[in-house]
PDB file of C-alpha atoms in Angstrom:
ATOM      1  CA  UNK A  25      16.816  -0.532   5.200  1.00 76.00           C
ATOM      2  CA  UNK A  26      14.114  -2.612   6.652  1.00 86.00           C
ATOM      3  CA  UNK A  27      13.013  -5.471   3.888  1.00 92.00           C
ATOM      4  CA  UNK A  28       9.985  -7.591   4.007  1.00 95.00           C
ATOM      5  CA  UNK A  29      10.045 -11.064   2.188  1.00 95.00           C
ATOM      6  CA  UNK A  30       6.769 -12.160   0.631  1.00 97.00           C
ATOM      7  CA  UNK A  31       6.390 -15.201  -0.908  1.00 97.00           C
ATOM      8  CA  UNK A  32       4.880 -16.825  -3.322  1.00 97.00           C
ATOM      9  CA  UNK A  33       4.949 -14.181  -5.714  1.00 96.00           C
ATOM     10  CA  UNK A  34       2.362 -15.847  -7.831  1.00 97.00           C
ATOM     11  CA  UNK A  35       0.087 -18.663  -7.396  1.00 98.00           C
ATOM     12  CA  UNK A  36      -2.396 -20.262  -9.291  1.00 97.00           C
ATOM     13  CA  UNK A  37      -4.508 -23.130  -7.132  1.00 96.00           C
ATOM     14  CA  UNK A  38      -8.085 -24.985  -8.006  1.00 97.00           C
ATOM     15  CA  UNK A  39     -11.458 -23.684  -6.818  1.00 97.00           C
ATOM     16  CA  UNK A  40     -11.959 -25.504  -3.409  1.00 97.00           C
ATOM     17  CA  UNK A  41      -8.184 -25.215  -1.932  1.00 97.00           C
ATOM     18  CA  UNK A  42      -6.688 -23.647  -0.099  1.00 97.00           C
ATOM     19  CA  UNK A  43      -3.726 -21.351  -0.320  1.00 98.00           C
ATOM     20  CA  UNK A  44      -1.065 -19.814   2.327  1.00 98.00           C
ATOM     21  CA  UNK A  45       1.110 -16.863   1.891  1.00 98.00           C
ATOM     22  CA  UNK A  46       4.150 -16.412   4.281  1.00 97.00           C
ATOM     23  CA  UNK A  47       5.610 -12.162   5.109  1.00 96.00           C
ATOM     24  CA  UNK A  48       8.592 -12.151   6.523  1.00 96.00           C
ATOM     25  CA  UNK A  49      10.263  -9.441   8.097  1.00 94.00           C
ATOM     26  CA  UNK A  50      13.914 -10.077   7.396  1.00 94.00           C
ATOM     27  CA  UNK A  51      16.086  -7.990   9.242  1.00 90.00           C
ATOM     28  CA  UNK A  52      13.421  -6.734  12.105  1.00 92.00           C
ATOM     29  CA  UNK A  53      11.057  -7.747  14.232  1.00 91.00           C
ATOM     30  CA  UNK A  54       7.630  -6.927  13.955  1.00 90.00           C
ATOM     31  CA  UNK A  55       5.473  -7.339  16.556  1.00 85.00           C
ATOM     32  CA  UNK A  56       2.392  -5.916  13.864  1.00 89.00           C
ATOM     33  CA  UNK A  57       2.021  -6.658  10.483  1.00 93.00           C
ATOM     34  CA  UNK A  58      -0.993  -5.682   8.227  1.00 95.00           C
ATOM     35  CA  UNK A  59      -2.614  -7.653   5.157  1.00 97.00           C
ATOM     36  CA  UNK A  60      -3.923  -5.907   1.850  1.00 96.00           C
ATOM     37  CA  UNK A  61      -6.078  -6.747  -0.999  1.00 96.00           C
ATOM     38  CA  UNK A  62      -5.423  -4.870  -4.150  1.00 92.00           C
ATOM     39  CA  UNK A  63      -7.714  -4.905  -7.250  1.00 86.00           C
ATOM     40  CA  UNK A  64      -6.491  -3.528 -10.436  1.00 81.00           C
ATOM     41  CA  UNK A  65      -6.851  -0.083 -10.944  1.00 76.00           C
ATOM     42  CA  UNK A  66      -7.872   0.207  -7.129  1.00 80.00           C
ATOM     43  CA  UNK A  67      -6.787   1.205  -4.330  1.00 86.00           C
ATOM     44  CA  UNK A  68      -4.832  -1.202  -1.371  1.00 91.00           C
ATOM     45  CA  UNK A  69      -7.570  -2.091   1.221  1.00 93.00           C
ATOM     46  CA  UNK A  70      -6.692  -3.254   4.689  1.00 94.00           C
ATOM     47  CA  UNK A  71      -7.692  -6.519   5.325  1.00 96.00           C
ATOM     48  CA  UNK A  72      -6.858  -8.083   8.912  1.00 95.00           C
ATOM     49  CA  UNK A  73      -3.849  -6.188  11.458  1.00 93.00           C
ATOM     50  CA  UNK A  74      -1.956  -9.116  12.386  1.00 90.00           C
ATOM     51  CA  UNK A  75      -0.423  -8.730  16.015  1.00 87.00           C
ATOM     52  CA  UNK A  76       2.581 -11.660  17.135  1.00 86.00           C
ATOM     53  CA  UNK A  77       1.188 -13.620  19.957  1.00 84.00           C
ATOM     54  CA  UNK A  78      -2.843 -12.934  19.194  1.00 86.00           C
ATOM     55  CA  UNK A  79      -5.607 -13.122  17.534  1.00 90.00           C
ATOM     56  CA  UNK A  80      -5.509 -11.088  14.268  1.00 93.00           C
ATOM     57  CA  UNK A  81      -7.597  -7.705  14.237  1.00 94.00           C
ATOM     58  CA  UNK A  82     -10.028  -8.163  10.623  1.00 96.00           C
ATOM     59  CA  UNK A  83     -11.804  -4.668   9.185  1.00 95.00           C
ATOM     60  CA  UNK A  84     -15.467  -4.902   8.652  1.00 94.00           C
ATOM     61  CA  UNK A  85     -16.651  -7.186   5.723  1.00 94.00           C
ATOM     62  CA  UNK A  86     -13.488  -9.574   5.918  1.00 96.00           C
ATOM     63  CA  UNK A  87     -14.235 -13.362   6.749  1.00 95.00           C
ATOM     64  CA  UNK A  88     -12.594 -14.319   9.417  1.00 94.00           C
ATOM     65  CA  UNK A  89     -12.591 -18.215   8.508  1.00 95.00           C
ATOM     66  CA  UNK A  90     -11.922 -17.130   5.151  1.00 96.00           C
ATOM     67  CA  UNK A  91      -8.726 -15.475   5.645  1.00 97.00           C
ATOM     68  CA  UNK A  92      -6.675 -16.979   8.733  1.00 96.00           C
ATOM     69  CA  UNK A  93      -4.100 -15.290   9.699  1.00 94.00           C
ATOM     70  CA  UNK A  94      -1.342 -16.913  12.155  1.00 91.00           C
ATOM     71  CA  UNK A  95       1.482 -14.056  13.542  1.00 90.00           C
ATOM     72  CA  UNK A  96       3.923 -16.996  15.065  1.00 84.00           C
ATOM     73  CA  UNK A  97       6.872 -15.359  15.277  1.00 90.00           C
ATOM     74  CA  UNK A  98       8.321 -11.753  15.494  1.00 91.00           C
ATOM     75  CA  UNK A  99       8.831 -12.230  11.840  1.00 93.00           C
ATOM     76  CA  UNK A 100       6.425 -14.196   9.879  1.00 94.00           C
ATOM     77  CA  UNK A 101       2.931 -13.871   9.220  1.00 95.00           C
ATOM     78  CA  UNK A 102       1.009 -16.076   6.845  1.00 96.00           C
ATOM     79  CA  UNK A 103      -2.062 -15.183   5.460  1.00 97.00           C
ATOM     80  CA  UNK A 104      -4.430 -18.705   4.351  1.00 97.00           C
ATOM     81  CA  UNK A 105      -7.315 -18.363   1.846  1.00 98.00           C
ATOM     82  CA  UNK A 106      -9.347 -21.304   2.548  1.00 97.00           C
ATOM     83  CA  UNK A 107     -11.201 -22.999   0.323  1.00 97.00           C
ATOM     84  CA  UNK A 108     -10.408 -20.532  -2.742  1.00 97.00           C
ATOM     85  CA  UNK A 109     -13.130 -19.190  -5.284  1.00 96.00           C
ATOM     86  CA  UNK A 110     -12.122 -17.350  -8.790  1.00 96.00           C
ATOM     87  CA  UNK A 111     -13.790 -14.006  -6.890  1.00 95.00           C
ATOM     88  CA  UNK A 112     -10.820 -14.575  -4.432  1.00 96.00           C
ATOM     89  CA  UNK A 113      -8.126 -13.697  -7.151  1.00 96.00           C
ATOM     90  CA  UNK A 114      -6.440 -10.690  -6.616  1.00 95.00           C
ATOM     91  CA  UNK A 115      -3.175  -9.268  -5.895  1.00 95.00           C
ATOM     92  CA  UNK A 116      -2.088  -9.685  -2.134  1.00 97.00           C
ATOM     93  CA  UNK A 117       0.271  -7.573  -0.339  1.00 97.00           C
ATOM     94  CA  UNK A 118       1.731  -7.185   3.336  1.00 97.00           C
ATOM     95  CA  UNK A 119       3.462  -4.432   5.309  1.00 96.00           C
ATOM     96  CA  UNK A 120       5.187  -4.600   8.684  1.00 94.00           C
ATOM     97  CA  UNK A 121       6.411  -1.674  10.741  1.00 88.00           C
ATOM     98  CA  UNK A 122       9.763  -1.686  12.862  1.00 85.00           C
ATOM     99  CA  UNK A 123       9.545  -1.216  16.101  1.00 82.00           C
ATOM    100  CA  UNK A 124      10.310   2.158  17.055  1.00 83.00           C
ATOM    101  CA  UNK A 125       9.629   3.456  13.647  1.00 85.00           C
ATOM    102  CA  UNK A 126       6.314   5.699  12.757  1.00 85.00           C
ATOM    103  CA  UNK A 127       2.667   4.196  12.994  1.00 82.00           C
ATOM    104  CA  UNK A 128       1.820   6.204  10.059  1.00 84.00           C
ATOM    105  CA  UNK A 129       4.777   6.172   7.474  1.00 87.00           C
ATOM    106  CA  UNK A 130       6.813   3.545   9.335  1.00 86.00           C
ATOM    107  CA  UNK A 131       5.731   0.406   7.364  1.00 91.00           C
ATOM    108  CA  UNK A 132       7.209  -1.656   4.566  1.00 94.00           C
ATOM    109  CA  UNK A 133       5.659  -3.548   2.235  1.00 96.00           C
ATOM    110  CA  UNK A 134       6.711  -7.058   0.828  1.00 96.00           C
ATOM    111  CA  UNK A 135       6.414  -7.623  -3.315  1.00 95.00           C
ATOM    112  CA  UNK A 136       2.885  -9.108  -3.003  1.00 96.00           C
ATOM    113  CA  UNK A 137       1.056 -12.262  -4.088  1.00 97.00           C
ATOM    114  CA  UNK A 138      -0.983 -12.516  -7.799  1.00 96.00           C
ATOM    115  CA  UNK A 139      -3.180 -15.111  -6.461  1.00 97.00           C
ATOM    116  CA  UNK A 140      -5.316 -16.791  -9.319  1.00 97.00           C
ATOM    117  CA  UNK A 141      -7.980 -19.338  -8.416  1.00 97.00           C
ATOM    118  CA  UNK A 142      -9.533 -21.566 -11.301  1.00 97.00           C
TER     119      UNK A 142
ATOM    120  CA  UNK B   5     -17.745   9.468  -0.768  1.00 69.00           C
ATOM    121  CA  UNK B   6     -14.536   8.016  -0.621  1.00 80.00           C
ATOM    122  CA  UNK B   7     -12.140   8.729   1.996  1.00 90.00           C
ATOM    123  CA  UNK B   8      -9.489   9.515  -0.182  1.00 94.00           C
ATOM    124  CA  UNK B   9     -10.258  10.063  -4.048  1.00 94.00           C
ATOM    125  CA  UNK B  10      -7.065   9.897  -6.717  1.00 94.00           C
ATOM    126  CA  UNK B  11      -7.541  10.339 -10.765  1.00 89.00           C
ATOM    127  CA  UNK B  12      -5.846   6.964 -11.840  1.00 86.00           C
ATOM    128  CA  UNK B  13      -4.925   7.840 -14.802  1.00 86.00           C
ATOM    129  CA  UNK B  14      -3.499   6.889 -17.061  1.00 92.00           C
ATOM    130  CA  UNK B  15      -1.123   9.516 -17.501  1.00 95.00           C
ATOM    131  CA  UNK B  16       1.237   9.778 -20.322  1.00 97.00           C
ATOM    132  CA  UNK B  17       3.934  12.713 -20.548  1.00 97.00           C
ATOM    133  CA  UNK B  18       7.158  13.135 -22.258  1.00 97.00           C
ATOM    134  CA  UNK B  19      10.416  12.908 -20.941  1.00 98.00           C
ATOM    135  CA  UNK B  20      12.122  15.732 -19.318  1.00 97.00           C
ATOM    136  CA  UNK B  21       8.058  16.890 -18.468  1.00 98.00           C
ATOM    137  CA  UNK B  22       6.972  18.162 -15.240  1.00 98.00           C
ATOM    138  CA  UNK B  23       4.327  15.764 -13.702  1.00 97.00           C
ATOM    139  CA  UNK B  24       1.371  16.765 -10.729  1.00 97.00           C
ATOM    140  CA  UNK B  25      -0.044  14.082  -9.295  1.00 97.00           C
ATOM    141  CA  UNK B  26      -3.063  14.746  -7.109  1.00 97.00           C
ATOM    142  CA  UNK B  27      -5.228  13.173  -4.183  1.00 97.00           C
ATOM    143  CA  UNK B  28      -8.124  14.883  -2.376  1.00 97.00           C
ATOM    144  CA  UNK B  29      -9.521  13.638   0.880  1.00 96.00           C
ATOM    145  CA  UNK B  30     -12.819  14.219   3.009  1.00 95.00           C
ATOM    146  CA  UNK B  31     -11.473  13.508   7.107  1.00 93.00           C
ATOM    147  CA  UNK B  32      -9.886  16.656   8.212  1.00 93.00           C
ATOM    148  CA  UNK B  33      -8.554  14.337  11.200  1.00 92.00           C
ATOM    149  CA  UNK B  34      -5.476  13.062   8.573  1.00 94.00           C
ATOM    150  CA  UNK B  35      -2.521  14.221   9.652  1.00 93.00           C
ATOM    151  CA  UNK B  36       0.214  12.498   7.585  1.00 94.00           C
ATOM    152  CA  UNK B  37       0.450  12.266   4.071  1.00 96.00           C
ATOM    153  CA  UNK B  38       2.226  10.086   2.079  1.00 96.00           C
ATOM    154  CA  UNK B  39       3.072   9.127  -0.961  1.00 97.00           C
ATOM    155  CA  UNK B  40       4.026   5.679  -2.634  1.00 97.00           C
ATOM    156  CA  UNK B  41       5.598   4.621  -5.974  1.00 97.00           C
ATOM    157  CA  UNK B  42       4.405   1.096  -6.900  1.00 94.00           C
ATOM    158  CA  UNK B  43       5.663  -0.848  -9.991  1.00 93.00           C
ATOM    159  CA  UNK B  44       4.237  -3.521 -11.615  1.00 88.00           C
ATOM    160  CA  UNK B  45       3.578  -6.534  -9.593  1.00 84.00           C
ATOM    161  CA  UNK B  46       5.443  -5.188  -6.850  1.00 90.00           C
ATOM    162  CA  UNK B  47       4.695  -3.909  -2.980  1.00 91.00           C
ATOM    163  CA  UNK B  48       4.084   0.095  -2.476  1.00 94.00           C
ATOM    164  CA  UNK B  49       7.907   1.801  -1.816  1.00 94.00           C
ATOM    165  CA  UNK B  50       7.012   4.895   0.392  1.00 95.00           C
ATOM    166  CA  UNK B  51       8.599   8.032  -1.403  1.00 96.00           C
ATOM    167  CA  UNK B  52       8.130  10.684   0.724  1.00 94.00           C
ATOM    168  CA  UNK B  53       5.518  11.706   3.797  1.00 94.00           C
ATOM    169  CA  UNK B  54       4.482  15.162   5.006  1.00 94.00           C
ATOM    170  CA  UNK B  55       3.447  16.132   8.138  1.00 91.00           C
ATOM    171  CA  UNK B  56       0.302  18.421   8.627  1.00 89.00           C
ATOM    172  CA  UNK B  57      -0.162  21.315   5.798  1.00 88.00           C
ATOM    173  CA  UNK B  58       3.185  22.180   3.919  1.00 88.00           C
ATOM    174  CA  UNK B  59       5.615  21.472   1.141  1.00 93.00           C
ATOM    175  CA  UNK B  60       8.508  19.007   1.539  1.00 95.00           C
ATOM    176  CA  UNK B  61      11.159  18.904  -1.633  1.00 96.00           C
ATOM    177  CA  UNK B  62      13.889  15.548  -2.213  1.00 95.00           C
ATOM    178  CA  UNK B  63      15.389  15.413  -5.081  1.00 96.00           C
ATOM    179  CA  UNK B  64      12.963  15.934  -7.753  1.00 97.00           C
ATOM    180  CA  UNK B  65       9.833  14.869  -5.624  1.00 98.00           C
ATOM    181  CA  UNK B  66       8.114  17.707  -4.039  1.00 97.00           C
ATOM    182  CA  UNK B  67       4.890  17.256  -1.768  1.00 97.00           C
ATOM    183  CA  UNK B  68       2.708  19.634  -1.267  1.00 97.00           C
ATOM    184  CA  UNK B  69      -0.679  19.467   1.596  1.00 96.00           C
ATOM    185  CA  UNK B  70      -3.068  22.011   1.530  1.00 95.00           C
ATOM    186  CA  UNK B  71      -5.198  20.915   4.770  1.00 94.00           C
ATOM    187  CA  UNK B  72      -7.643  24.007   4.490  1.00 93.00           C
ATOM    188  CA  UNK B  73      -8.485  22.735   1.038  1.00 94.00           C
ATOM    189  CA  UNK B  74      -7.847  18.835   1.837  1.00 95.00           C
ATOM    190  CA  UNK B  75      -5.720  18.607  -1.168  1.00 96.00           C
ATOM    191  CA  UNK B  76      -2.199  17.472  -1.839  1.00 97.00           C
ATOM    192  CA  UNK B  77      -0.280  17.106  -4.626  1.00 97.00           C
ATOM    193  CA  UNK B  78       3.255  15.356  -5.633  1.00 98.00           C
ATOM    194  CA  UNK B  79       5.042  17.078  -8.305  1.00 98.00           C
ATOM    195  CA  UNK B  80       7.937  15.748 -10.218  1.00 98.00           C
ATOM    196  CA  UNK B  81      10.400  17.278 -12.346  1.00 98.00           C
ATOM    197  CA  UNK B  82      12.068  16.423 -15.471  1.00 98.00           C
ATOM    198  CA  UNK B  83      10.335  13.025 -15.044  1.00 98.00           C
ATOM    199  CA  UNK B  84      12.546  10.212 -16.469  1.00 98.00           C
ATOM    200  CA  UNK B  85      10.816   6.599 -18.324  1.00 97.00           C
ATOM    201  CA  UNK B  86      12.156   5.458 -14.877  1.00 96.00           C
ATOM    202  CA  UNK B  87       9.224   7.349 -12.769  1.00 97.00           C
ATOM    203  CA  UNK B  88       7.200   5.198 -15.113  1.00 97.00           C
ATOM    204  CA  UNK B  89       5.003   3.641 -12.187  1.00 96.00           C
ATOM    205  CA  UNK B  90       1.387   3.637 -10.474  1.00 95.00           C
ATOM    206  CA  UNK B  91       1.786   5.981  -7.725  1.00 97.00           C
ATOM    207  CA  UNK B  92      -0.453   6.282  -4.618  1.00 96.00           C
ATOM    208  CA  UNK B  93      -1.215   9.139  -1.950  1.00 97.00           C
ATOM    209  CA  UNK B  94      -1.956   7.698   1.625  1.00 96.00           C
ATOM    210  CA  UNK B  95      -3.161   9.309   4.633  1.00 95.00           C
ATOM    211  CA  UNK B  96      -3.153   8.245   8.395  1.00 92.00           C
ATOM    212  CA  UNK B  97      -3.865   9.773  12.106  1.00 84.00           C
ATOM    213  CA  UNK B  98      -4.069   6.953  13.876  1.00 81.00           C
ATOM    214  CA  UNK B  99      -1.930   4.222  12.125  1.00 81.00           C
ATOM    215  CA  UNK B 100      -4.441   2.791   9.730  1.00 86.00           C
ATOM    216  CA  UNK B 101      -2.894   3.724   5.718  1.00 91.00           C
ATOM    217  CA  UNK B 102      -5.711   4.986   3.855  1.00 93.00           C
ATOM    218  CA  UNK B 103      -5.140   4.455   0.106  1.00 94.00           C
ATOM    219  CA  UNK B 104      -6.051   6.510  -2.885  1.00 95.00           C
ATOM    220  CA  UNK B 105      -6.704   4.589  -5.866  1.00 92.00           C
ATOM    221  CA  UNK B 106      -2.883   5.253  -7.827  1.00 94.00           C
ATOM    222  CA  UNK B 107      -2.691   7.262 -10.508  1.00 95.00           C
ATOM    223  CA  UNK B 108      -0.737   5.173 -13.576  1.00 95.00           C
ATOM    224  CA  UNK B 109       2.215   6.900 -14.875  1.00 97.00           C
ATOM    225  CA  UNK B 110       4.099   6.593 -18.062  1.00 97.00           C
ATOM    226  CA  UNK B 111       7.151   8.780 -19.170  1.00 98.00           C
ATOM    227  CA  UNK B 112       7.787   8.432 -22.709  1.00 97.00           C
ATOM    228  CA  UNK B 113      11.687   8.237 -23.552  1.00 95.00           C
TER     229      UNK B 113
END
């Protein structure tokens, strides 16, 4: 089946740096590829749609220059917390969807990222 | 109101117990329904999906969707320490996974 690489799976960076999380789709190409932010105990909330070849899509309340997010490749999307604050910890996931597969089931998620900023 | 509202637990059964996990929602435009296992520290693995109102059985994983009500439900039976997990219901109609908030699950051997 369709795997997605994520990677680090845990980071722990300074207050003031900044931090970049590669998803890789490993044996597909994914033209789309979608970035969550997971709390404990909550649920996963969309952050940005990343699309290959363009500007990423973010969902209301989401910096922008906060979270860059480069789609290079039919395969990789990194996700870059700039200049990192403790209130930025949390657990960081992304998802990619094959092509051809369904928009609303068709997506795969990578392990996800424990990012903890001190 | 939340789009999507889950009980997260958690919730603690014996094994060989049969489990009902539940989500309710509020947009009656959701058309698929999904459901996710999540472990610890890990990415969402999508169990099972339903289309519209209905049940859908695999294995020991049946889903249920009661759109008149805007209820679903994912039952398991005889849960194994293995199903031990944070499970979440999702719902979509236009690509865009809405997440419930995962209900925490823990079989006891």
């Amino acid at each position: 089946g369709a795997v997605v690489s994520q990677h680090p799976s845990r980071v722990i960076c300074k207050s003031g740096t900044s931090v970049k999380i590669e998803c890789r789709s490993l044996d597909f190409q994914a033209t789309t590829m979608f970035w969550y932010r997971q709390f404990p105990k909550k649920s996963l909330m969309l952050m940005a749609t990343s699309n290959e070849g363009s500007k990423a899509t973010y969902e209301q309340g989401v910096e922008k220059d906060k979270f860059l997010i480069n789609h290079a490749s039919l395969t990789l999307s990194t996700l870059t917390v700039t200049s990192a604050h403790p209130e930025d910890s949390s657990f960081y996931i992304c998802s990619a969807r094959e092509q051809g597969s369904s928009w609303n089931y068709g997506y795969t998620f990578g392990s996800g990222t424990r990012l903890t900023v001190v | 109101q939340k789009e999507v509202e889950q009980d997260p637990g958690p919730l603690s059964v014996p094994e060989g117990a049969i489990v009902s996990l539940n989500c309710t929602y509020s947009n009656s435009a959701f058309q698929y329904f999904m459901w996710y296992r999540q472990y610890s520290r890990k990415g969402p693995e999508l169990l099972m999906y339903t289309y519209s109102s209905g049940n859908k059985e695999d294995g020991r994983f049946t889903a249920q969707v009661d759109k008149s009500s805007k209820y679903i439900s994912l039952f398991i039976r005889d849960s194994q320490p293995s199903d031990s997990a944070t499970y979440l219901c999702a719902m979509s109609n236009t690509g865009k996974l809405i997440f419930g908030q995962g209900t925490t699950l823990q079989v006891k051997p």
